[in-house]
Short mmCIF file of C-alpha atoms in Angstrom, two decimals:
data_model
loop_
_atom_site.label_atom_id
_atom_site.label_comp_id
_atom_site.label_asym_id
_atom_site.label_seq_id
_atom_site.Cartn_x
_atom_site.Cartn_y
_atom_site.Cartn_z
CA MET W 140 -20.03 -14.68 4.94
CA LYS W 141 -19.36 -11.28 3.30
CA LEU W 142 -21.62 -8.43 4.42
CA ALA W 143 -18.77 -5.47 3.97
CA ASN W 144 -20.57 -2.17 3.18
CA CYS W 145 -23.93 -3.27 3.62
CA TYR W 146 -25.18 -0.25 4.97
CA ASP W 147 -28.59 -1.43 5.92
CA ILE W 148 -27.42 -4.44 8.26
CA THR W 149 -28.64 -3.89 11.63
CA ASP W 150 -28.00 -5.68 14.97
CA ALA W 151 -31.28 -7.79 14.41
CA GLY W 152 -29.74 -9.10 11.09
CA LEU W 153 -26.84 -10.68 13.03
CA ARG W 154 -29.08 -12.30 15.74
CA ASN W 155 -29.51 -15.81 13.87
CA LEU W 156 -26.34 -16.44 11.98
CA GLY W 157 -25.20 -20.15 11.80
CA SER W 158 -23.27 -21.59 14.64
CA SER W 159 -21.04 -23.19 12.24
CA LEU W 160 -19.87 -19.82 10.54
CA GLN W 161 -16.25 -19.39 10.75
CA SER W 162 -15.68 -16.08 8.61
CA LEU W 163 -17.53 -12.89 8.90
CA ASP W 164 -16.91 -9.53 7.12
CA ILE W 165 -19.03 -6.95 8.73
CA GLY W 166 -16.76 -3.88 7.95
CA SER W 167 -18.36 -0.83 7.21
CA CYS W 168 -21.78 -1.75 8.21
CA HIS W 169 -22.21 1.47 10.34
CA LYS W 170 -25.68 0.46 11.81
CA LEU W 171 -24.13 -2.23 13.92
CA THR W 172 -23.78 -1.57 17.69
CA ASP W 173 -22.55 -3.48 20.53
CA ILE W 174 -25.87 -5.26 20.77
CA GLY W 175 -24.90 -6.95 17.24
CA LEU W 176 -21.80 -7.93 18.73
CA LYS W 177 -23.34 -9.65 21.71
CA HIS W 178 -25.77 -11.67 19.03
CA LEU W 179 -22.54 -12.77 17.58
CA SER W 180 -20.89 -13.85 20.65
CA ARG W 181 -24.22 -16.07 21.38
CA CYS W 182 -24.77 -17.48 17.89
CA CYS W 183 -21.01 -17.69 16.22
CA PRO W 184 -18.54 -19.33 18.69
CA MET W 185 -16.69 -21.06 15.95
CA LEU W 186 -15.54 -17.39 14.37
CA LYS W 187 -11.93 -17.88 12.98
CA HIS W 188 -11.80 -14.84 10.65
CA LEU W 189 -13.82 -11.31 11.58
CA ASN W 190 -13.52 -8.05 10.05
CA LEU W 191 -14.75 -5.33 11.80
CA GLU W 192 -13.17 -2.46 9.71
CA SER W 193 -14.36 1.14 10.18
CA GLN W 194 -16.90 0.47 12.97
CA HIS W 195 -16.22 4.06 14.33
CA GLU W 196 -18.63 5.05 16.88
CA ASN W 197 -21.05 2.37 17.53
CA ILE W 198 -18.72 -0.32 18.80
CA SER W 199 -17.13 -0.04 22.09
CA PHE W 200 -14.59 -1.88 24.30
CA GLU W 201 -17.71 -3.51 25.95
CA GLY W 202 -18.97 -5.02 22.72
CA LEU W 203 -15.32 -6.10 21.68
CA ASP W 204 -15.04 -7.61 25.03
CA ILE W 205 -18.09 -9.66 24.98
CA LEU W 206 -17.41 -10.76 21.59
CA LEU W 207 -13.72 -11.60 21.00
CA PHE W 208 -12.50 -12.03 24.64
CA HIS W 209 -15.05 -14.34 26.00
CA SER W 210 -16.73 -16.30 22.94
CA CYS W 211 -14.45 -16.19 19.94
CA PRO W 212 -11.37 -18.05 21.47
CA MET W 213 -10.39 -19.40 17.93
CA ILE W 214 -9.96 -16.19 16.05
CA GLN W 215 -7.15 -16.05 13.78
CA SER W 216 -7.46 -13.27 11.63
CA LEU W 217 -9.13 -10.12 12.69
CA ASN W 218 -9.39 -6.61 11.13
CA LEU W 219 -9.98 -3.61 13.36
CA ARG W 220 -8.77 -1.09 10.90
CA GLY W 221 -10.21 2.43 11.52
CA CYS W 222 -12.02 1.44 14.93
CA ALA W 223 -11.88 4.45 16.86
CA GLU W 224 -12.34 2.73 20.25
CA VAL W 225 -9.27 0.38 19.82
CA ASP W 226 -6.61 1.03 22.51
CA ASP W 227 -4.19 -0.58 24.61
CA ASP W 228 -6.89 -2.11 26.68
CA VAL W 229 -8.08 -3.82 23.69
CA LEU W 230 -4.48 -5.11 22.89
CA PHE W 231 -4.09 -6.21 26.19
CA CYS W 232 -7.32 -8.41 26.02
CA LEU W 233 -6.39 -9.85 22.56
CA ALA W 234 -3.17 -10.91 24.27
CA LYS W 235 -5.05 -12.52 27.00
CA TYR W 236 -7.74 -14.26 25.12
CA CYS W 237 -6.82 -14.60 21.59
CA LYS W 238 -3.65 -16.51 21.46
CA SER W 239 -4.46 -18.05 18.20
CA LEU W 240 -4.23 -14.78 16.22
CA GLN W 241 -2.37 -14.82 13.21
CA ASN W 242 -3.33 -11.94 11.11
CA LEU W 243 -4.21 -8.48 12.70
CA SER W 244 -4.86 -5.28 11.17
CA LEU W 245 -4.75 -2.23 13.37
CA GLN W 246 -4.50 0.47 10.56
CA SER W 247 -5.52 3.86 11.98
CA CYS W 248 -6.29 2.78 15.48
CA PHE W 249 -4.61 6.04 16.94
CA LEU W 250 -5.07 5.25 20.45
CA ILE W 251 -2.58 2.32 20.58
CA THR W 252 0.96 2.84 22.09
CA ASP W 253 4.12 0.57 22.54
CA LYS W 254 2.65 -0.63 25.62
CA GLY W 255 -0.30 -2.21 24.10
CA LEU W 256 1.98 -3.51 21.52
CA GLU W 257 4.20 -5.01 23.85
CA ASP W 258 1.52 -6.76 25.57
CA LEU W 259 0.03 -8.21 22.27
CA CYS W 260 3.43 -9.49 21.08
CA GLN W 261 4.15 -11.18 24.50
CA GLU W 262 1.23 -13.36 24.22
CA CYS W 263 0.17 -13.55 20.53
CA THR W 264 3.25 -15.22 19.31
CA MET W 265 1.73 -16.80 16.44
CA ILE W 266 1.05 -13.62 14.57
CA GLN W 267 2.21 -13.58 11.03
CA HIS W 268 0.61 -10.55 9.30
CA LEU W 269 0.58 -7.30 11.47
CA ASP W 270 -0.78 -4.08 10.03
CA LEU W 271 0.37 -1.11 12.23
CA SER W 272 0.16 1.57 9.62
CA PHE W 273 -1.01 5.09 10.46
CA CYS W 274 -0.58 4.19 14.28
CA ASN W 275 0.94 7.51 15.27
CA GLU W 276 2.16 6.16 18.62
CA ILE W 277 4.13 3.04 17.74
CA SER W 278 7.82 3.76 17.94
CA ASP W 279 11.24 1.68 17.81
CA ILE W 280 10.31 0.29 21.11
CA GLY W 281 7.22 -1.42 19.69
CA LEU W 282 9.50 -2.68 16.81
CA HIS W 283 11.88 -4.22 19.48
CA LYS W 284 9.03 -6.10 21.02
CA ILE W 285 7.99 -7.32 17.71
CA SER W 286 11.56 -8.46 16.83
CA GLN W 287 11.91 -10.22 20.38
CA SER W 288 8.51 -11.82 20.51
CA CYS W 289 6.86 -12.68 16.96
CA PRO W 290 9.22 -15.19 15.80
CA LEU W 291 6.65 -16.01 12.69
CA ILE W 292 6.01 -12.75 11.66
CA GLN W 293 6.23 -12.65 7.62
CA LEU W 294 4.56 -9.21 6.87
CA LEU W 295 4.73 -5.87 9.04
CA ASN W 296 3.15 -2.72 7.52
CA LEU W 297 4.50 0.30 9.24
CA GLU W 298 3.26 2.78 6.92
CA ASN W 299 3.27 6.46 8.18
CA CYS W 300 4.52 5.41 11.82
CA GLN W 301 6.20 8.68 12.01
CA LEU W 302 8.08 7.66 15.28
CA ILE W 303 9.89 5.00 13.76
CA THR W 304 13.70 5.61 13.25
CA ASP W 305 16.73 4.08 11.83
CA VAL W 306 17.24 2.71 15.35
CA GLY W 307 13.89 0.71 15.08
CA LEU W 308 14.98 -0.80 11.71
CA GLN W 309 18.31 -1.87 13.20
CA LEU W 310 16.37 -3.62 15.87
CA LEU W 311 14.44 -5.64 13.13
CA LEU W 312 17.73 -6.64 11.34
CA PRO W 313 18.04 -10.27 13.24
CA VAL W 314 14.54 -11.11 11.85
CA LEU W 315 14.59 -9.19 8.56
CA PRO W 316 15.15 -12.06 6.12
CA LEU W 317 12.12 -13.82 7.62
CA PHE W 318 9.48 -11.12 6.93
CA CYS W 319 8.55 -8.03 4.37
CA ILE W 320 8.23 -4.66 5.76
CA LYS W 321 5.80 -2.40 3.93
#
């Protein structure tokens, strides 16, 4: 179900979505809060694809914790682009509870660091597409973890990651034939 940019969707609208729903796009639905995520955790346990892009102020770690880390263990694709609350604690929980994760966008999640990326890569070894663009705290150390722990990676977006150097790119050389860097 695609509801992106439906600006008048509220928490109440998510209360009775079907239990067999596997894909939900609620990116840029700015009236949604943690309460809406709680509703999703009760009614949509089969979610595999979730877009929470640009949920700036109203979604907190607590809401993500309830939805992703306790109610949706089958998440394979997750877009957290521009979610202001996403930090290393979120990545730690993704690593702990979302081991089927294959596609993850963390674009413009300014609070994540190499430590969070290390936690994620050690446990989420099924990742194929990872968008770290505009994540200003990711460095060569993070790239080293990706090269060591993500054997299935096919696409890695590092646009505007200003701490990445030639050294980091050299660390990726052993797996470069397997994936594309943007």
